[in-house]
Short mmCIF file of C-alpha atoms in Angstrom, two decimals:
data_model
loop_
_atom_site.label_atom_id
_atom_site.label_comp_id
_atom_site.label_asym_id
_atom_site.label_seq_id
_atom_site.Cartn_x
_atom_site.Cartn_y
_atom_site.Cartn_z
CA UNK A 1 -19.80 -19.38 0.18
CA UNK A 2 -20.70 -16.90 -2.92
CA UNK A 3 -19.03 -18.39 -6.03
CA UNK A 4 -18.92 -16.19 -8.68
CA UNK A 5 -17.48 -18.65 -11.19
CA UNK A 6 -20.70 -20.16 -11.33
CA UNK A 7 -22.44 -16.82 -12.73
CA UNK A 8 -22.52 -17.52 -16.45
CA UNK A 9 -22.87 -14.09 -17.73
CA UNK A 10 -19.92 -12.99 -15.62
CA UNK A 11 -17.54 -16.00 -16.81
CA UNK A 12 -18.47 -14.21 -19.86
CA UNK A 13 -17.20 -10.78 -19.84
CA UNK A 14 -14.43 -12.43 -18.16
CA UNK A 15 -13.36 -14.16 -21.07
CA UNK A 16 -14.34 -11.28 -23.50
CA UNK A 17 -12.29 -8.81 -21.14
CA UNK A 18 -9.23 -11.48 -21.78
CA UNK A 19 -9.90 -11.17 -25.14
CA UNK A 20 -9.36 -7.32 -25.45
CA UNK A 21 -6.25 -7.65 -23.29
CA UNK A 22 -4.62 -10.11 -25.34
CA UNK A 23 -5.39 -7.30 -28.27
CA UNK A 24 -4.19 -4.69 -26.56
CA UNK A 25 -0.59 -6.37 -25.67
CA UNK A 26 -0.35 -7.28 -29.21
CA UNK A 27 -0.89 -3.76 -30.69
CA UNK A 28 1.52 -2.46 -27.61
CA UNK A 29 4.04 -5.07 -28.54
CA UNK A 30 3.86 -4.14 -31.98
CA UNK A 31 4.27 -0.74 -31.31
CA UNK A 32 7.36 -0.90 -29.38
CA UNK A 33 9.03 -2.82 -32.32
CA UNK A 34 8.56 0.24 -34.20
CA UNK A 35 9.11 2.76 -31.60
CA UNK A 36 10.14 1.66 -28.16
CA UNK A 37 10.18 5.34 -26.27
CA UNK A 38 6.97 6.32 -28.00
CA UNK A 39 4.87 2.97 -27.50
CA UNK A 40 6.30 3.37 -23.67
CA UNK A 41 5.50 7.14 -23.68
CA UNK A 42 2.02 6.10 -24.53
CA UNK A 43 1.60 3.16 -22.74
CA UNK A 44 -2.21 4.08 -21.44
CA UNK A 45 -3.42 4.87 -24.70
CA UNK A 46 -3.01 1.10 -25.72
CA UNK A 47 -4.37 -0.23 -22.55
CA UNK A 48 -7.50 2.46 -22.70
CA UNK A 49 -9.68 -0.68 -24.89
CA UNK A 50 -9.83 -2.31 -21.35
CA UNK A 51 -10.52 -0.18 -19.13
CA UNK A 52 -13.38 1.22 -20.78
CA UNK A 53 -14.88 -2.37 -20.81
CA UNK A 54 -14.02 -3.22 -17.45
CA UNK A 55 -16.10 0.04 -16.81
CA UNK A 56 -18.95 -0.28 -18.85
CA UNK A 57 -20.19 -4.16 -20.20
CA UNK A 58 -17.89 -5.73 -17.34
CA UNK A 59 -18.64 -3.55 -14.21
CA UNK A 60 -22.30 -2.96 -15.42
CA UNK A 61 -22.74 -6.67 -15.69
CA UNK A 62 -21.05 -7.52 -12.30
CA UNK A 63 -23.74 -5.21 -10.98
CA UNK A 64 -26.54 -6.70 -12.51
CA UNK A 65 -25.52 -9.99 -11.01
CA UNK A 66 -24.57 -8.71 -7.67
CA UNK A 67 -27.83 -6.89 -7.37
CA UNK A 68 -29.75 -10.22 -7.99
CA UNK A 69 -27.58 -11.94 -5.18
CA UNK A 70 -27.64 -8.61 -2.86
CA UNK A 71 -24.66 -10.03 -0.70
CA UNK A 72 -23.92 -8.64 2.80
CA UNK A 73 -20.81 -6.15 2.65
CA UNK A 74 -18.65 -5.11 4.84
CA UNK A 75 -17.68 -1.31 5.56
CA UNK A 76 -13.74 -0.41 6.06
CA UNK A 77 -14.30 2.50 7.20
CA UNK A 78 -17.23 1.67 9.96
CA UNK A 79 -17.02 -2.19 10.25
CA UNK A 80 -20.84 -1.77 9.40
CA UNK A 81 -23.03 -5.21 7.55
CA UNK A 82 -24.68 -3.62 4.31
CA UNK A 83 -26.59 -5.11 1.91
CA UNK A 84 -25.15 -4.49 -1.91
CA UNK A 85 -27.91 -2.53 -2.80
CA UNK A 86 -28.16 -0.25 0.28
CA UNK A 87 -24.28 0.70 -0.74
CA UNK A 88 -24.83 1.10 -4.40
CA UNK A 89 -27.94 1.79 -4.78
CA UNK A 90 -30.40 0.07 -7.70
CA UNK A 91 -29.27 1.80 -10.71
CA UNK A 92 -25.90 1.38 -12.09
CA UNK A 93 -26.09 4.58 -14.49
CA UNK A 94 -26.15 6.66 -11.10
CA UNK A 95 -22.66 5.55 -10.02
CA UNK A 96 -19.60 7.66 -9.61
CA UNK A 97 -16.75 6.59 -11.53
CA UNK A 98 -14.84 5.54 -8.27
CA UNK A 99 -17.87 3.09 -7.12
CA UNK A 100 -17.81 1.39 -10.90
CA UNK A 101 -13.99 0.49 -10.70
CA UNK A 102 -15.15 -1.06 -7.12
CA UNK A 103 -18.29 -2.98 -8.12
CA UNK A 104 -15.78 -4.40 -10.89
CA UNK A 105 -13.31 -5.34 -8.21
CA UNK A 106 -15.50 -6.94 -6.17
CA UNK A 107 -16.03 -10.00 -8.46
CA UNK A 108 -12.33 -9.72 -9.93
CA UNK A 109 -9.83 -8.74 -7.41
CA UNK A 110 -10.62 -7.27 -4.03
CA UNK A 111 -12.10 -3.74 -2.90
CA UNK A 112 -10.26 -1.92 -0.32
CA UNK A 113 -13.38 0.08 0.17
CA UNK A 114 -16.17 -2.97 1.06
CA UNK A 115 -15.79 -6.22 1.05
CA UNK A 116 -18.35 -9.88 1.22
CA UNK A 117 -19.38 -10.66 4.69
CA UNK A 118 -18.97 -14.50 3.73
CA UNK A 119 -16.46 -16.33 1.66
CA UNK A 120 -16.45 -15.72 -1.81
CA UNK A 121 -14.61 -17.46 -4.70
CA UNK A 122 -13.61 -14.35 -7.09
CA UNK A 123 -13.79 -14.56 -10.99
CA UNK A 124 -10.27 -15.44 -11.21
CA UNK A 125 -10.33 -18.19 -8.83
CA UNK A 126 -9.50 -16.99 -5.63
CA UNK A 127 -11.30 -17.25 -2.10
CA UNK A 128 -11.33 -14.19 -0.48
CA UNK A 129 -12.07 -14.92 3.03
CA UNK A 130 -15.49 -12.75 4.56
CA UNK A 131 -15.60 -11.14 7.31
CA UNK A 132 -14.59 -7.68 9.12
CA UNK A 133 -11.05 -6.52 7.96
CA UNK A 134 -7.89 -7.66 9.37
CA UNK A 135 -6.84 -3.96 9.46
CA UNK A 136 -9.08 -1.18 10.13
CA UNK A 137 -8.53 2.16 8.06
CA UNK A 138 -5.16 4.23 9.05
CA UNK A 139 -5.37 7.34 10.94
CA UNK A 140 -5.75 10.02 7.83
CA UNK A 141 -5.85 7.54 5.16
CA UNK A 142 -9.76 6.48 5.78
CA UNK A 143 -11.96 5.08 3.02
CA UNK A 144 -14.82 6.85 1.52
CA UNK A 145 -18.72 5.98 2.83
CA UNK A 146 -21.03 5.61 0.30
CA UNK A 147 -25.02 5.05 0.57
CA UNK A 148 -27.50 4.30 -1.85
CA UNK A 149 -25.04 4.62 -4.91
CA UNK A 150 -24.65 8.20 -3.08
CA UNK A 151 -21.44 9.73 -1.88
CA UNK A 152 -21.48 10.24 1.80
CA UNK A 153 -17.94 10.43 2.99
CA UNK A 154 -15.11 10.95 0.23
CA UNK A 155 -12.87 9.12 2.70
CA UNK A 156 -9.12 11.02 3.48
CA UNK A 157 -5.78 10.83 1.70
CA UNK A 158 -2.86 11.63 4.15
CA UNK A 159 -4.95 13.94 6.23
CA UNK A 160 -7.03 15.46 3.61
CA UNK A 161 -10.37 14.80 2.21
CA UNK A 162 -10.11 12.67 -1.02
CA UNK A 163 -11.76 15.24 -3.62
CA UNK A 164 -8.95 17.67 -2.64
CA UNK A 165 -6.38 15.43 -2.27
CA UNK A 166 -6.62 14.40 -5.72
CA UNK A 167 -7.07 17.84 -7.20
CA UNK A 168 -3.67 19.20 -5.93
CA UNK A 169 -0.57 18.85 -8.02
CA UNK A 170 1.89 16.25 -7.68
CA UNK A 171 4.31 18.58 -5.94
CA UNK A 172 1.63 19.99 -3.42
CA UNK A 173 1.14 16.29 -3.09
CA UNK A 174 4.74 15.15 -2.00
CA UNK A 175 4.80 18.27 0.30
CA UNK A 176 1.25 17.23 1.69
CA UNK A 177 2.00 13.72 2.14
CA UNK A 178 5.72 14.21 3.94
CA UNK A 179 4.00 16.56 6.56
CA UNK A 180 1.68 14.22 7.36
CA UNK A 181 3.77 10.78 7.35
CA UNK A 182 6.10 12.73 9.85
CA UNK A 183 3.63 13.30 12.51
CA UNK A 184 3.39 10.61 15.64
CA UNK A 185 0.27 8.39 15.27
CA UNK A 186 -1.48 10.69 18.23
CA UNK A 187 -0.79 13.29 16.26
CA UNK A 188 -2.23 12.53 13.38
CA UNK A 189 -5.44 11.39 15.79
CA UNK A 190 -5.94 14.91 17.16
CA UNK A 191 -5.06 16.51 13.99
CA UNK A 192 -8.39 14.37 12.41
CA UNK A 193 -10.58 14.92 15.43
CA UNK A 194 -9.88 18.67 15.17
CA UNK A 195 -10.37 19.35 11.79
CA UNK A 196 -13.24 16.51 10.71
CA UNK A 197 -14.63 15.53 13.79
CA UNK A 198 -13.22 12.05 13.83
CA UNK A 199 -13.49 10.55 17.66
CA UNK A 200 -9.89 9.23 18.00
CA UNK A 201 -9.25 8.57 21.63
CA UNK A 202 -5.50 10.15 22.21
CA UNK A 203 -4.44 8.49 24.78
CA UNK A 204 -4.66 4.76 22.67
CA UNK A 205 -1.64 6.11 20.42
CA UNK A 206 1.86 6.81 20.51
CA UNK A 207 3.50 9.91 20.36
CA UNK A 208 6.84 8.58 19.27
CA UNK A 209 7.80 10.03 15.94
CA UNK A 210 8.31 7.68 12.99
CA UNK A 211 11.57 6.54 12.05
CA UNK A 212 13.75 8.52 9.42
CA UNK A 213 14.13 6.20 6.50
#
């Protein structure tokens, strides 16, 4: 088993990334004495002091140390064994912003995007169990495929591609995402093979429409 608790430089940040958030609830606690609807209004501008560490001296150092270990990882999308380094590559400066709030969650939380091929104990005491995923990726909703620190795949957000999923507007959205959560799951399998070349066999899915809610 990987046990990240034992990394010194990780516990580290960990406790320095406390540190901020303690801050930033105080300042955001303070704020809503003075002006509830504003301070809730603004919510992200208080919390903004930790995310940018978790994405710079947190995630860069989570690298470092996961680049020394170079664990096995497992693919979502694929199911394919990687080594750390042949996913992210060597240099963390490269990295999209997407595959920084990843390498962050793979020592914190979990990644829904790779995860250890062996048992790890996370940074905040948990075991994730290693391994292939319970679940593979939903029809339409697959995760992204990344090489190198490279993007290979953007992975698909009910039945479009990521990058253009997330540049429509929160109405095109709704729209987008009702069409597609109506359609039968063979549906959405031949509606993926014809327009990205996914290899969905038909005939292992159901037609029957989802139920109305």
């Amino acid at each position: 088993m990987i046990d990240l608790t034992q990394y010194e430089e990780l516990t580290k940040v960990l406790k320095q990334a406390q540190k901020i958030e303690r801050e930033c609830d105080k300042n955001f606690n303070k704020a809503k004495r003075i002006n509830f609807d504003d301070a809730i209004k603004n919510i992200r501008k208080f919390s903004e002091p930790c995310r940018e560490f978790q994405d710079t001296i947190f995630a860069k150092t989570a690298f470092e140390v996961l680049s020394h270990i170079n664990p096995i990882l497992v693919e979502h999308r694929t199911g394919k064994k990687l080594k750390f380094s042949e996913v992210f590559g060597e240099d963390f400066e490269k990295l999209t912003k997407d595959m920084v709030i990843h390498v962050y969650k793979l020592v914190i939380e979990k990644s829904v995007f790779y995860k250890f091929k062996e048992d790890v104990k996370l940074l905040n005491g948990y075991v994730d169990e290693g391994g292939d995923y319970k679940k593979p990726c939903q029809i339409g909703v697959e995760s992204p495929i990344w090489r190198n620190g490279e993007i290979i795949d953007y992975g698909y957000l009910y039945g479009l591609p990521r990058n253009v999923w997330e540049q429509m507007s929160y109405e095109e959205r709704i729209a987008n995402n009702e069409k597609f959560i109506s359609m039968s799951q063979r549906e959405r399998a031949e509606y993926m093979n014809k327009n990205y070349g996914m290899k969905y066999k038909l005939k292992d899915y159901s037609n029957d429409k989802p139920k109305q809610r």
